[in-house]
Coordinates of C-alpha atoms in Angstrom, one line a residue:
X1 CA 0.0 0.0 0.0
X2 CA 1.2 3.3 -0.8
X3 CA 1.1 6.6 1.1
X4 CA 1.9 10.3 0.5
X5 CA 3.9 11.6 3.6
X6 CA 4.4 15.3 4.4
X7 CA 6.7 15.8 6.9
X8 CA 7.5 19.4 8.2
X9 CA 10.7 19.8 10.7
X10 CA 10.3 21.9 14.0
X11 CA 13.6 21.8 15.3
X12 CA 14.4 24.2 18.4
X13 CA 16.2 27.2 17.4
X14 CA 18.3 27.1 21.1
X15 CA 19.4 23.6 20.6
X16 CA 22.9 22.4 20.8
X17 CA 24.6 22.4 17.7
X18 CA 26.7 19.2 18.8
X19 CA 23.2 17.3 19.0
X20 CA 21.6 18.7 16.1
X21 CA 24.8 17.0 14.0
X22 CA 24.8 14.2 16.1
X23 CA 20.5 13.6 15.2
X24 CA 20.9 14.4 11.8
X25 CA 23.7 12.2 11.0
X26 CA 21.3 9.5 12.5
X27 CA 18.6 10.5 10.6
X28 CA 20.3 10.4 7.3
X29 CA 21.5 6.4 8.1
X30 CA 18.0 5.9 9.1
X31 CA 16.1 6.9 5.7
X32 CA 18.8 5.2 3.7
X33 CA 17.8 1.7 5.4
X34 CA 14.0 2.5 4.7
X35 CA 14.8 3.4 1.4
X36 CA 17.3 0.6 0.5
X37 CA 14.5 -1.8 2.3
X38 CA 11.4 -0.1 -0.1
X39 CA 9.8 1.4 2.3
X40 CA 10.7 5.1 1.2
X41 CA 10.3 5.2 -2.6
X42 CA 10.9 8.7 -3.4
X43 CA 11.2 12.1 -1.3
X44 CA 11.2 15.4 -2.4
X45 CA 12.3 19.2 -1.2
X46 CA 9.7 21.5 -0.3
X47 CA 11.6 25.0 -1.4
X48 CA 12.3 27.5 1.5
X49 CA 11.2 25.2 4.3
X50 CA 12.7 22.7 6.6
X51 CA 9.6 20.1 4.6
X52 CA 9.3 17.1 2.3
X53 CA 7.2 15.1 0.6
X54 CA 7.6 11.3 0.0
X55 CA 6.3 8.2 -1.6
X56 CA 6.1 5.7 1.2
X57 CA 5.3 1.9 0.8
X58 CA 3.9 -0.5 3.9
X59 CA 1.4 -3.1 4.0
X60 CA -0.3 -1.1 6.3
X61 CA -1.0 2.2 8.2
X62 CA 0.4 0.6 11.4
X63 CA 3.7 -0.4 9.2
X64 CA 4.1 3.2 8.2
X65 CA 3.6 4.7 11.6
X66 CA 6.3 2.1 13.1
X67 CA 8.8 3.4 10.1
X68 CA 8.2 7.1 10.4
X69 CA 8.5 7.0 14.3
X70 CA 11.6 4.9 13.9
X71 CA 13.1 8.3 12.2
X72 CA 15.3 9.7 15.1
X73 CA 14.1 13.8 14.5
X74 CA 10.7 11.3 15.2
X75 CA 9.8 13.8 18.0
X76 CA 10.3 17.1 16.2
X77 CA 8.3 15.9 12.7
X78 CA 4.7 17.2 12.2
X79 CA 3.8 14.3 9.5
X80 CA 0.8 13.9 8.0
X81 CA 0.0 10.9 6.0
X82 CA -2.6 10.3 3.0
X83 CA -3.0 6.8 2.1
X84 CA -3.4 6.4 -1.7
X85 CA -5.3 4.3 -3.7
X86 CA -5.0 3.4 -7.8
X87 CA -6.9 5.5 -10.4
X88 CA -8.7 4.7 -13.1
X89 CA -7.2 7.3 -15.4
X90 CA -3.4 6.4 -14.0
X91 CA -1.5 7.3 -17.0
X92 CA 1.4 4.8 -16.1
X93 CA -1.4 1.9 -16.3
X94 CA -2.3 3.8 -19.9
X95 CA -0.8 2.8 -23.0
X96 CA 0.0 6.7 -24.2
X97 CA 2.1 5.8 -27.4
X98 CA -0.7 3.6 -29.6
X99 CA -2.6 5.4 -32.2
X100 CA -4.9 6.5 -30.0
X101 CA -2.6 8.5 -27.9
X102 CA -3.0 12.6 -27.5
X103 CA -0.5 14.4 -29.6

């Protein structure tokens, strides 16, 4: 099952810098195992915020809540999550270059 994760970063401004490197380093290792393991497919940059967007894959809602709560800035994330379900009108389930395709 797929889900569409926003997750918006509230790090403390007075925090220790020593700390912040420390979390972030651990952070980065963590979303490389979820995305070597599937469950992060894709992530991208919200521009001029401390945000992202991601393509998350779990069998289930619990599954997703036990990987984004496994991410160590866990406790400064406000995430919210949309599952997602398949389309009709998907164009990757389309064939878009038969005869019928749009030009």
């Amino acid at each position: 099952m797929e889900f569409l994760v926003n997750i918006e970063i509230n790090w403390p401004p007075d925090a220790d810098d020593d700390v912040r490197e420390e979390i972030f380093q651990r952070e980065l290792a963590r979303g490389q195992a979820l995305a070597r393991a599937g469950t992060m497919k894709r992530l991208w940059r919200v521009p001029g915020r401390w945000a992202n967007w991601g393509l998350w894959e779990a069998a289930d809602a619990t599954e997703v809540h036990e990987a984004l709560s496994s991410l160590p800035l866990w406790p400064w994330m406000d995430i919210t999550v949309h599952a997602l379900a398949r389309h009709v009108n998907d164009p990757a389930d389309m064939d878009l270059t038969g005869d019928d395709a749009p030009a």
